[in-house]
Tab-separated table of C-alpha atoms in Angstrom:
chain	number	residue	atom	x	y	z
A	1	UNK	CA	0.000	0.000	0.000
A	2	UNK	CA	1.518	3.326	-1.025
A	3	UNK	CA	1.739	6.402	1.176
A	4	UNK	CA	-1.188	8.248	-0.410
A	5	UNK	CA	-3.481	5.258	0.110
A	6	UNK	CA	-2.476	5.092	3.784
A	7	UNK	CA	-3.314	8.767	4.291
A	8	UNK	CA	-6.733	8.187	2.736
A	9	UNK	CA	-7.410	5.546	5.418
A	10	UNK	CA	-6.814	7.870	8.404
A	11	UNK	CA	-10.003	7.913	10.496
A	12	UNK	CA	-8.792	9.605	13.693
A	13	UNK	CA	-9.353	13.400	13.423
A	14	UNK	CA	-6.565	14.192	15.921
A	15	UNK	CA	-4.054	12.200	13.841
A	16	UNK	CA	-5.083	13.982	10.664
A	17	UNK	CA	-4.885	17.402	12.343
A	18	UNK	CA	-1.372	16.622	13.584
A	19	UNK	CA	-0.393	15.649	10.031
A	20	UNK	CA	-1.862	18.875	8.615
A	21	UNK	CA	-0.100	21.098	11.167
A	22	UNK	CA	3.241	19.307	10.739
A	23	UNK	CA	3.133	19.643	6.969
A	24	UNK	CA	2.071	23.296	6.966
A	25	UNK	CA	4.648	24.270	9.592
A	26	UNK	CA	7.344	22.554	7.554
A	27	UNK	CA	6.199	24.365	4.416
A	28	UNK	CA	5.579	27.844	5.863
A	29	UNK	CA	7.334	28.045	9.243
A	30	UNK	CA	6.176	30.830	11.572
A	31	UNK	CA	4.006	32.293	8.835
A	32	UNK	CA	1.527	29.513	9.629
A	33	UNK	CA	-0.531	29.728	12.823
A	34	UNK	CA	-1.871	26.334	13.962
A	35	UNK	CA	-5.101	26.499	15.986
A	36	UNK	CA	-5.858	24.137	18.898
A	37	UNK	CA	-8.406	21.709	17.481
A	38	UNK	CA	-9.421	20.375	20.903
A	39	UNK	CA	-11.279	23.590	21.670
A	40	UNK	CA	-13.992	25.522	19.834
A	41	UNK	CA	-12.260	27.098	16.830
A	42	UNK	CA	-15.228	28.556	14.930
A	43	UNK	CA	-14.088	26.732	11.797
A	44	UNK	CA	-10.518	28.097	11.842
A	45	UNK	CA	-8.040	25.172	11.890
A	46	UNK	CA	-5.040	27.296	10.920
A	47	UNK	CA	-4.099	30.611	9.365
A	48	UNK	CA	-1.382	31.674	6.902
A	49	UNK	CA	-0.561	35.299	7.695
A	50	UNK	CA	1.170	36.353	4.486
A	51	UNK	CA	-1.675	35.140	2.275
A	52	UNK	CA	-4.541	35.852	4.706
A	53	UNK	CA	-5.512	32.241	4.099
A	54	UNK	CA	-7.682	30.264	6.513
A	55	UNK	CA	-7.574	26.450	6.657
A	56	UNK	CA	-10.254	23.964	7.589
A	57	UNK	CA	-9.237	20.320	8.104
A	58	UNK	CA	-11.471	17.261	7.981
A	59	UNK	CA	-11.302	13.479	7.825
A	60	UNK	CA	-14.164	11.024	8.219
A	61	UNK	CA	-14.260	8.705	11.227
A	62	UNK	CA	-14.931	5.818	8.864
A	63	UNK	CA	-13.550	4.714	5.516
A	64	UNK	CA	-14.821	6.942	2.712
A	65	UNK	CA	-17.042	5.834	-0.188
A	66	UNK	CA	-19.036	7.517	-2.930
A	67	UNK	CA	-22.197	7.729	-0.807
A	68	UNK	CA	-20.527	10.432	1.301
A	69	UNK	CA	-20.762	13.160	-1.355
A	70	UNK	CA	-23.598	14.829	0.514
A	71	UNK	CA	-21.663	14.900	3.754
A	72	UNK	CA	-18.569	16.278	1.979
A	73	UNK	CA	-20.590	19.147	0.494
A	74	UNK	CA	-22.242	19.867	3.836
A	75	UNK	CA	-18.876	19.935	5.635
A	76	UNK	CA	-17.143	22.160	3.066
A	77	UNK	CA	-20.032	24.649	2.814
A	78	UNK	CA	-20.407	24.741	6.594
A	79	UNK	CA	-16.703	25.469	7.215
A	80	UNK	CA	-16.561	27.995	4.379
A	81	UNK	CA	-19.575	29.857	5.803
A	82	UNK	CA	-17.767	30.057	9.171
A	83	UNK	CA	-14.765	31.643	7.453
A	84	UNK	CA	-17.062	34.107	5.686
A	85	UNK	CA	-18.606	35.104	9.038
A	86	UNK	CA	-15.203	35.533	10.718
A	87	UNK	CA	-14.091	37.762	7.854
A	88	UNK	CA	-17.290	39.745	8.040
A	89	UNK	CA	-17.022	40.526	11.747
A	90	UNK	CA	-13.327	41.361	11.335
A	91	UNK	CA	-11.866	38.790	13.733
A	92	UNK	CA	-9.781	37.312	10.895
A	93	UNK	CA	-9.025	38.862	7.533
A	94	UNK	CA	-9.770	36.059	5.062
A	95	UNK	CA	-8.893	36.461	1.400
A	96	UNK	CA	-8.289	32.759	0.682
A	97	UNK	CA	-9.750	29.598	2.164
A	98	UNK	CA	-8.249	26.088	1.811
A	99	UNK	CA	-9.971	22.859	2.738
A	100	UNK	CA	-7.569	20.113	3.964
A	101	UNK	CA	-8.861	16.585	3.598
A	102	UNK	CA	-7.704	13.005	3.036
A	103	UNK	CA	-10.188	12.238	0.269
A	104	UNK	CA	-10.800	13.474	-3.285
A	105	UNK	CA	-13.283	16.295	-3.952
A	106	UNK	CA	-15.879	15.485	-6.652
A	107	UNK	CA	-16.308	18.016	-9.454
A	108	UNK	CA	-19.981	18.516	-8.697
A	109	UNK	CA	-19.107	19.635	-5.156
A	110	UNK	CA	-16.099	21.704	-6.268
A	111	UNK	CA	-18.243	23.891	-8.503
A	112	UNK	CA	-20.663	24.769	-5.695
A	113	UNK	CA	-17.971	25.506	-3.089
A	114	UNK	CA	-15.920	27.706	-5.446
A	115	UNK	CA	-19.054	29.672	-6.387
A	116	UNK	CA	-19.982	30.138	-2.704
A	117	UNK	CA	-16.526	31.546	-1.962
A	118	UNK	CA	-16.480	33.817	-5.035
A	119	UNK	CA	-19.778	35.350	-3.975
A	120	UNK	CA	-18.155	36.344	-0.667
A	121	UNK	CA	-14.929	37.548	-2.312
A	122	UNK	CA	-12.870	34.611	-0.999
A	123	UNK	CA	-10.655	32.415	-3.175
A	124	UNK	CA	-11.398	28.723	-2.474
A	125	UNK	CA	-9.018	25.758	-2.771
A	126	UNK	CA	-8.312	22.344	-1.237
A	127	UNK	CA	-5.387	20.012	-0.663
A	128	UNK	CA	-5.818	16.255	-0.535
A	129	UNK	CA	-3.841	13.088	0.240
A	130	UNK	CA	-1.499	13.480	-2.741
A	131	UNK	CA	-0.258	16.803	-1.321
A	132	UNK	CA	0.461	15.364	2.135
A	133	UNK	CA	2.190	12.290	0.660
A	134	UNK	CA	4.462	14.485	-1.478
A	135	UNK	CA	5.552	16.619	1.493
A	136	UNK	CA	6.154	13.554	3.673
A	137	UNK	CA	8.429	12.071	1.027
A	138	UNK	CA	10.229	15.357	0.413
A	139	UNK	CA	10.745	16.695	3.977
A	140	UNK	CA	12.686	14.323	6.210
A	141	UNK	CA	11.800	16.058	9.505
A	142	UNK	CA	8.092	15.542	8.812
A	143	UNK	CA	8.642	12.015	7.540
A	144	UNK	CA	10.337	10.998	10.799
A	145	UNK	CA	7.276	12.127	12.793
A	146	UNK	CA	5.045	9.549	11.084
A	147	UNK	CA	7.002	6.254	10.962
A	148	UNK	CA	3.811	4.159	10.935
A	149	UNK	CA	2.700	5.704	7.664
A	150	UNK	CA	6.047	5.062	6.014
A	151	UNK	CA	6.412	1.452	7.168
A	152	UNK	CA	3.865	-0.029	4.794
A	153	UNK	CA	5.000	2.262	2.020
A	154	UNK	CA	8.532	0.881	2.315
A	155	UNK	CA	7.228	-2.679	2.361
A	156	UNK	CA	5.241	-2.028	-0.796
A	157	UNK	CA	8.447	-0.996	-2.568
A	158	UNK	CA	10.569	-3.950	-1.470
A	159	UNK	CA	10.149	-5.716	-4.779
A	160	UNK	CA	11.224	-2.575	-6.629
A	161	UNK	CA	14.240	-2.103	-4.348
A	162	UNK	CA	15.202	-5.757	-4.668
A	163	UNK	CA	15.066	-5.500	-8.456
A	164	UNK	CA	17.285	-2.417	-8.401
A	165	UNK	CA	19.837	-4.072	-6.103
A	166	UNK	CA	19.822	-7.236	-8.198
A	167	UNK	CA	20.534	-5.193	-11.301
A	168	UNK	CA	23.500	-3.562	-9.559
A	169	UNK	CA	24.913	-6.852	-8.259
A	170	UNK	CA	27.934	-8.059	-10.221
A	171	UNK	CA	27.512	-11.386	-11.995
A	172	UNK	CA	28.377	-14.383	-9.898
A	173	UNK	CA	31.873	-15.664	-10.483
A	174	UNK	CA	32.271	-19.389	-10.669
A	175	UNK	CA	34.350	-20.708	-7.766
A	176	UNK	CA	37.898	-21.616	-8.854
A	177	UNK	CA	39.013	-25.211	-8.815
A	178	UNK	CA	41.008	-25.726	-5.605
A	179	UNK	CA	44.164	-27.748	-6.228
A	180	UNK	CA	46.031	-27.082	-2.964
A	181	UNK	CA	45.292	-26.539	0.706
A	182	UNK	CA	42.945	-23.538	0.940
A	183	UNK	CA	44.532	-20.264	2.034
A	184	UNK	CA	41.287	-18.341	2.566
A	185	UNK	CA	37.782	-19.088	3.932
A	186	UNK	CA	36.445	-18.715	0.364
A	187	UNK	CA	38.859	-21.336	-0.969
A	188	UNK	CA	37.955	-23.532	1.994
A	189	UNK	CA	34.240	-23.377	1.162
A	190	UNK	CA	34.976	-24.109	-2.501
A	191	UNK	CA	37.101	-27.129	-1.560
A	192	UNK	CA	34.346	-28.611	0.608
A	193	UNK	CA	31.794	-28.048	-2.167
A	194	UNK	CA	33.997	-29.606	-4.862
A	195	UNK	CA	35.284	-32.468	-2.644
A	196	UNK	CA	38.140	-33.631	-4.921
A	197	UNK	CA	40.086	-36.802	-3.999
A	198	UNK	CA	41.973	-36.239	-0.754
A	199	UNK	CA	39.941	-33.158	0.099
A	200	UNK	CA	39.951	-34.088	3.790
A	201	UNK	CA	43.718	-33.645	4.058
A	202	UNK	CA	43.734	-30.503	1.942
A	203	UNK	CA	41.095	-29.051	4.269
A	204	UNK	CA	43.150	-30.000	7.337
A	205	UNK	CA	46.315	-28.403	5.966
A	206	UNK	CA	44.422	-25.272	4.905
A	207	UNK	CA	42.881	-24.807	8.355
A	208	UNK	CA	46.352	-25.163	9.915
A	209	UNK	CA	47.809	-22.663	7.442
A	210	UNK	CA	45.098	-20.071	8.102
A	211	UNK	CA	45.367	-20.504	11.875
A	212	UNK	CA	49.143	-20.046	11.855
A	213	UNK	CA	48.821	-16.973	9.610
A	214	UNK	CA	46.289	-15.455	11.997
A	215	UNK	CA	48.814	-15.672	14.873
A	216	UNK	CA	51.841	-14.199	13.096
A	217	UNK	CA	51.561	-10.944	15.069
A	218	UNK	CA	51.676	-12.874	18.363
A	219	UNK	CA	54.643	-14.900	17.097
A	220	UNK	CA	56.572	-11.722	16.254
A	221	UNK	CA	55.868	-10.314	19.724
A	222	UNK	CA	57.033	-13.578	21.276
A	223	UNK	CA	60.286	-13.582	19.304
A	224	UNK	CA	60.915	-9.946	20.309
A	225	UNK	CA	60.261	-10.741	23.986
A	226	UNK	CA	57.365	-8.249	24.023
A	227	UNK	CA	54.227	-8.502	26.135
A	228	UNK	CA	51.672	-5.871	27.042
A	229	UNK	CA	51.788	-4.911	30.705
A	230	UNK	CA	49.050	-6.701	32.647
A	231	UNK	CA	49.296	-4.632	35.808
A	232	UNK	CA	49.757	-7.792	37.925
A	233	UNK	CA	52.587	-7.358	40.443
A	234	UNK	CA	53.706	-10.236	42.690
A	235	UNK	CA	55.467	-10.076	46.006
A	236	UNK	CA	58.262	-12.568	46.756
A	237	UNK	CA	56.038	-15.288	48.208
A	238	UNK	CA	53.543	-15.101	45.343
A	239	UNK	CA	56.340	-14.922	42.775
A	240	UNK	CA	58.053	-18.043	44.133
A	241	UNK	CA	54.736	-19.923	44.140
A	242	UNK	CA	54.120	-18.824	40.573
A	243	UNK	CA	57.550	-19.902	39.378
A	244	UNK	CA	57.331	-23.237	41.188
A	245	UNK	CA	54.101	-24.083	39.365
A	246	UNK	CA	55.057	-22.635	36.020
A	247	UNK	CA	55.927	-25.941	34.372
A	248	UNK	CA	52.604	-27.452	35.362
A	249	UNK	CA	50.941	-24.889	33.093
A	250	UNK	CA	53.166	-25.729	30.148
A	251	UNK	CA	52.700	-29.472	30.622
A	252	UNK	CA	48.948	-28.958	30.699
A	253	UNK	CA	49.125	-27.096	27.366
A	254	UNK	CA	51.105	-29.940	25.806
A	255	UNK	CA	48.793	-32.631	27.212
A	256	UNK	CA	45.688	-30.914	25.844
A	257	UNK	CA	47.338	-30.492	22.452
A	258	UNK	CA	48.290	-34.177	22.222
A	259	UNK	CA	44.674	-35.238	22.796
A	260	UNK	CA	44.052	-34.305	19.162
A	261	UNK	CA	46.692	-36.705	17.857
A	262	UNK	CA	44.759	-39.684	19.176
A	263	UNK	CA	43.854	-42.211	16.472
A	264	UNK	CA	40.170	-42.276	17.421
A	265	UNK	CA	39.968	-38.487	17.022
A	266	UNK	CA	41.543	-38.739	13.563
A	267	UNK	CA	39.206	-41.525	12.468
A	268	UNK	CA	36.201	-39.476	13.547
A	269	UNK	CA	37.480	-36.516	11.532
A	270	UNK	CA	39.035	-38.122	8.431
A	271	UNK	CA	36.884	-41.248	8.318
A	272	UNK	CA	37.819	-44.878	7.916
A	273	UNK	CA	39.684	-45.837	4.720
A	274	UNK	CA	37.287	-45.467	1.787
A	275	UNK	CA	34.780	-43.415	3.795
A	276	UNK	CA	34.389	-39.621	3.518
A	277	UNK	CA	35.538	-37.377	6.331
A	278	UNK	CA	33.620	-34.873	8.417
A	279	UNK	CA	34.607	-31.310	7.392
A	280	UNK	CA	33.523	-29.752	10.703
A	281	UNK	CA	35.509	-32.325	12.706
A	282	UNK	CA	38.570	-31.875	10.470
A	283	UNK	CA	38.558	-28.107	10.921
A	284	UNK	CA	38.025	-28.592	14.665
A	285	UNK	CA	41.125	-30.807	14.978
A	286	UNK	CA	43.220	-28.253	13.073
A	287	UNK	CA	41.893	-25.398	15.199
A	288	UNK	CA	42.750	-27.240	18.421
A	289	UNK	CA	46.325	-27.781	17.235
A	290	UNK	CA	46.593	-24.082	16.402
A	291	UNK	CA	45.027	-23.300	19.796
A	292	UNK	CA	47.822	-25.260	21.500
A	293	UNK	CA	50.377	-23.155	19.630
A	294	UNK	CA	48.538	-19.974	20.653
A	295	UNK	CA	48.368	-21.161	24.284
A	296	UNK	CA	52.165	-21.469	24.338
A	297	UNK	CA	52.565	-17.922	23.022
A	298	UNK	CA	50.000	-16.617	25.525
A	299	UNK	CA	51.711	-18.546	28.333
A	300	UNK	CA	55.011	-16.816	27.600
A	301	UNK	CA	53.256	-13.441	27.214
A	302	UNK	CA	51.561	-13.864	30.600
A	303	UNK	CA	54.917	-14.539	32.274
A	304	UNK	CA	56.466	-11.501	30.608
A	305	UNK	CA	53.548	-9.197	31.393
A	306	UNK	CA	53.681	-9.978	35.138
A	307	UNK	CA	55.840	-7.819	37.398
A	308	UNK	CA	58.204	-9.923	39.524
A	309	UNK	CA	60.605	-8.814	42.273
A	310	UNK	CA	63.882	-7.769	40.677
A	311	UNK	CA	65.881	-10.806	41.797
A	312	UNK	CA	63.360	-13.156	40.153
A	313	UNK	CA	63.105	-11.518	36.748
A	314	UNK	CA	65.901	-13.586	35.174
A	315	UNK	CA	64.133	-16.786	36.210
A	316	UNK	CA	60.840	-15.553	34.751
A	317	UNK	CA	62.565	-14.543	31.520
A	318	UNK	CA	64.181	-17.988	31.202
A	319	UNK	CA	60.817	-19.651	31.785
A	320	UNK	CA	59.222	-17.606	28.985
A	321	UNK	CA	62.029	-18.620	26.620
A	322	UNK	CA	61.256	-22.264	27.313
A	323	UNK	CA	58.182	-21.881	25.072
A	324	UNK	CA	60.377	-21.139	22.059
A	325	UNK	CA	61.304	-24.720	21.138
A	326	UNK	CA	57.797	-26.294	21.367
A	327	UNK	CA	56.290	-23.284	19.571
A	328	UNK	CA	58.798	-23.776	16.750
A	329	UNK	CA	57.980	-27.496	16.713
A	330	UNK	CA	54.319	-26.694	16.041
A	331	UNK	CA	55.183	-24.104	13.378
A	332	UNK	CA	57.499	-26.575	11.663
A	333	UNK	CA	54.792	-29.251	11.863
A	334	UNK	CA	52.265	-26.958	10.182
A	335	UNK	CA	54.696	-25.926	7.439
A	336	UNK	CA	55.633	-29.563	6.791
A	337	UNK	CA	52.002	-30.713	6.651
A	338	UNK	CA	51.059	-27.909	4.242
A	339	UNK	CA	54.066	-28.629	2.008
A	340	UNK	CA	53.413	-32.381	1.873
A	341	UNK	CA	49.663	-32.183	1.400
A	342	UNK	CA	49.908	-29.479	-1.275
A	343	UNK	CA	51.555	-32.141	-3.448
A	344	UNK	CA	48.672	-34.550	-2.863
A	345	UNK	CA	46.515	-33.620	-5.915
A	346	UNK	CA	49.487	-34.078	-8.239
A	347	UNK	CA	50.334	-37.466	-6.694
A	348	UNK	CA	46.731	-38.686	-6.855
A	349	UNK	CA	46.533	-37.721	-10.529
A	350	UNK	CA	49.253	-40.240	-11.366
A	351	UNK	CA	48.473	-43.878	-12.241
A	352	UNK	CA	48.751	-46.179	-9.219
A	353	UNK	CA	49.626	-43.363	-6.834
A	354	UNK	CA	51.455	-44.123	-3.612
A	355	UNK	CA	50.696	-41.694	-0.817
A	356	UNK	CA	52.645	-41.445	2.430
A	357	UNK	CA	51.747	-38.649	4.833
A	358	UNK	CA	53.372	-37.925	8.173
A	359	UNK	CA	51.037	-36.212	10.617
A	360	UNK	CA	53.097	-36.810	13.764
A	361	UNK	CA	54.056	-33.974	16.086
A	362	UNK	CA	56.913	-34.219	18.570
A	363	UNK	CA	57.370	-31.431	21.095
A	364	UNK	CA	60.885	-30.809	22.386
A	365	UNK	CA	62.203	-28.784	25.313
A	366	UNK	CA	64.725	-25.974	25.205
A	367	UNK	CA	67.146	-27.523	27.693
A	368	UNK	CA	69.306	-24.397	27.875
A	369	UNK	CA	66.340	-22.271	28.961
A	370	UNK	CA	65.279	-24.894	31.496
A	371	UNK	CA	68.780	-25.075	32.952
A	372	UNK	CA	68.940	-21.296	33.202
A	373	UNK	CA	65.554	-21.253	34.935
A	374	UNK	CA	66.538	-23.960	37.447
A	375	UNK	CA	69.839	-22.231	38.168
A	376	UNK	CA	68.100	-18.930	38.877
A	377	UNK	CA	65.471	-20.629	41.012
A	378	UNK	CA	68.148	-22.288	43.144
A	379	UNK	CA	69.882	-18.964	43.523
A	380	UNK	CA	66.662	-17.330	44.687
A	381	UNK	CA	66.036	-20.059	47.239
């Protein structure tokens, strides 16, 4: 339903009066004098000073139909006669009179009302729903005052808007054939949709690659020995307790990581030989491996961001360095998996292909950092 049709259906006089006043104030500013419609107004619903124009507003309290012509004529003549009387007694100087309504004025009525005004020396006119709809669409401040009227009008144009947007949309580009581990979410979706031979392993390698790439900023901070200050400061007793338990945290990270190298977990993700894998489970396994790598970086960053007593700082620094070797092990594992699996499509394209993949991860310890830590801890004690 368009805006004009909605205005024609207004049946609450107060709502229509508010619409009339808002529109006329927006059009004429202080030159227009709105009159309180809740009190006796003697037929004057508003006055335009510069034109000496009086307004009379009216809407029916029921939906209009052709049988109301008599009532329309009676209302217009009655309000016009009131304006003529006000002009005659000098309360208001009326040279023009405009009837505001939310319905069309039949020609047979128009002729009679114009003649009645001409006989009294008053120019007669009227403004209907088309006028109010045009101002609402043109003047934003008025439009925002009547959101209920605009809601259905917007809905009625959804098809038109959709057609315009569709015409502006660039043509769909066919997804490229993925022949390596996917480097982007778009390539990942295309790989799952195309499901070429060995797609499960390509998906796994791609998820590892993307996860490692996402953490490159953290890796650079780790290598630089940088960590944002946490504001946590430990006294000697708390610092010693923290350092004594520090390896428990790192062992817990490693133990959680190794859970995802269990054969049953891999079978659930990649499937039994000859059976398809589960893409969600494959991505989940890769994400958990990347999460273990991120936990190591965060573990070192937490140590470095904590403020220790001065005599314990060397021990804390050595502990943070202990994450370097296992973090490199995971990075090397990811790079090796991506490199090996990227060759998989080429190998599978050969006659009688022989595929050997190594998906084992071995975490090693930086013994020098551990020795330095233990030496400093003994010194502190």
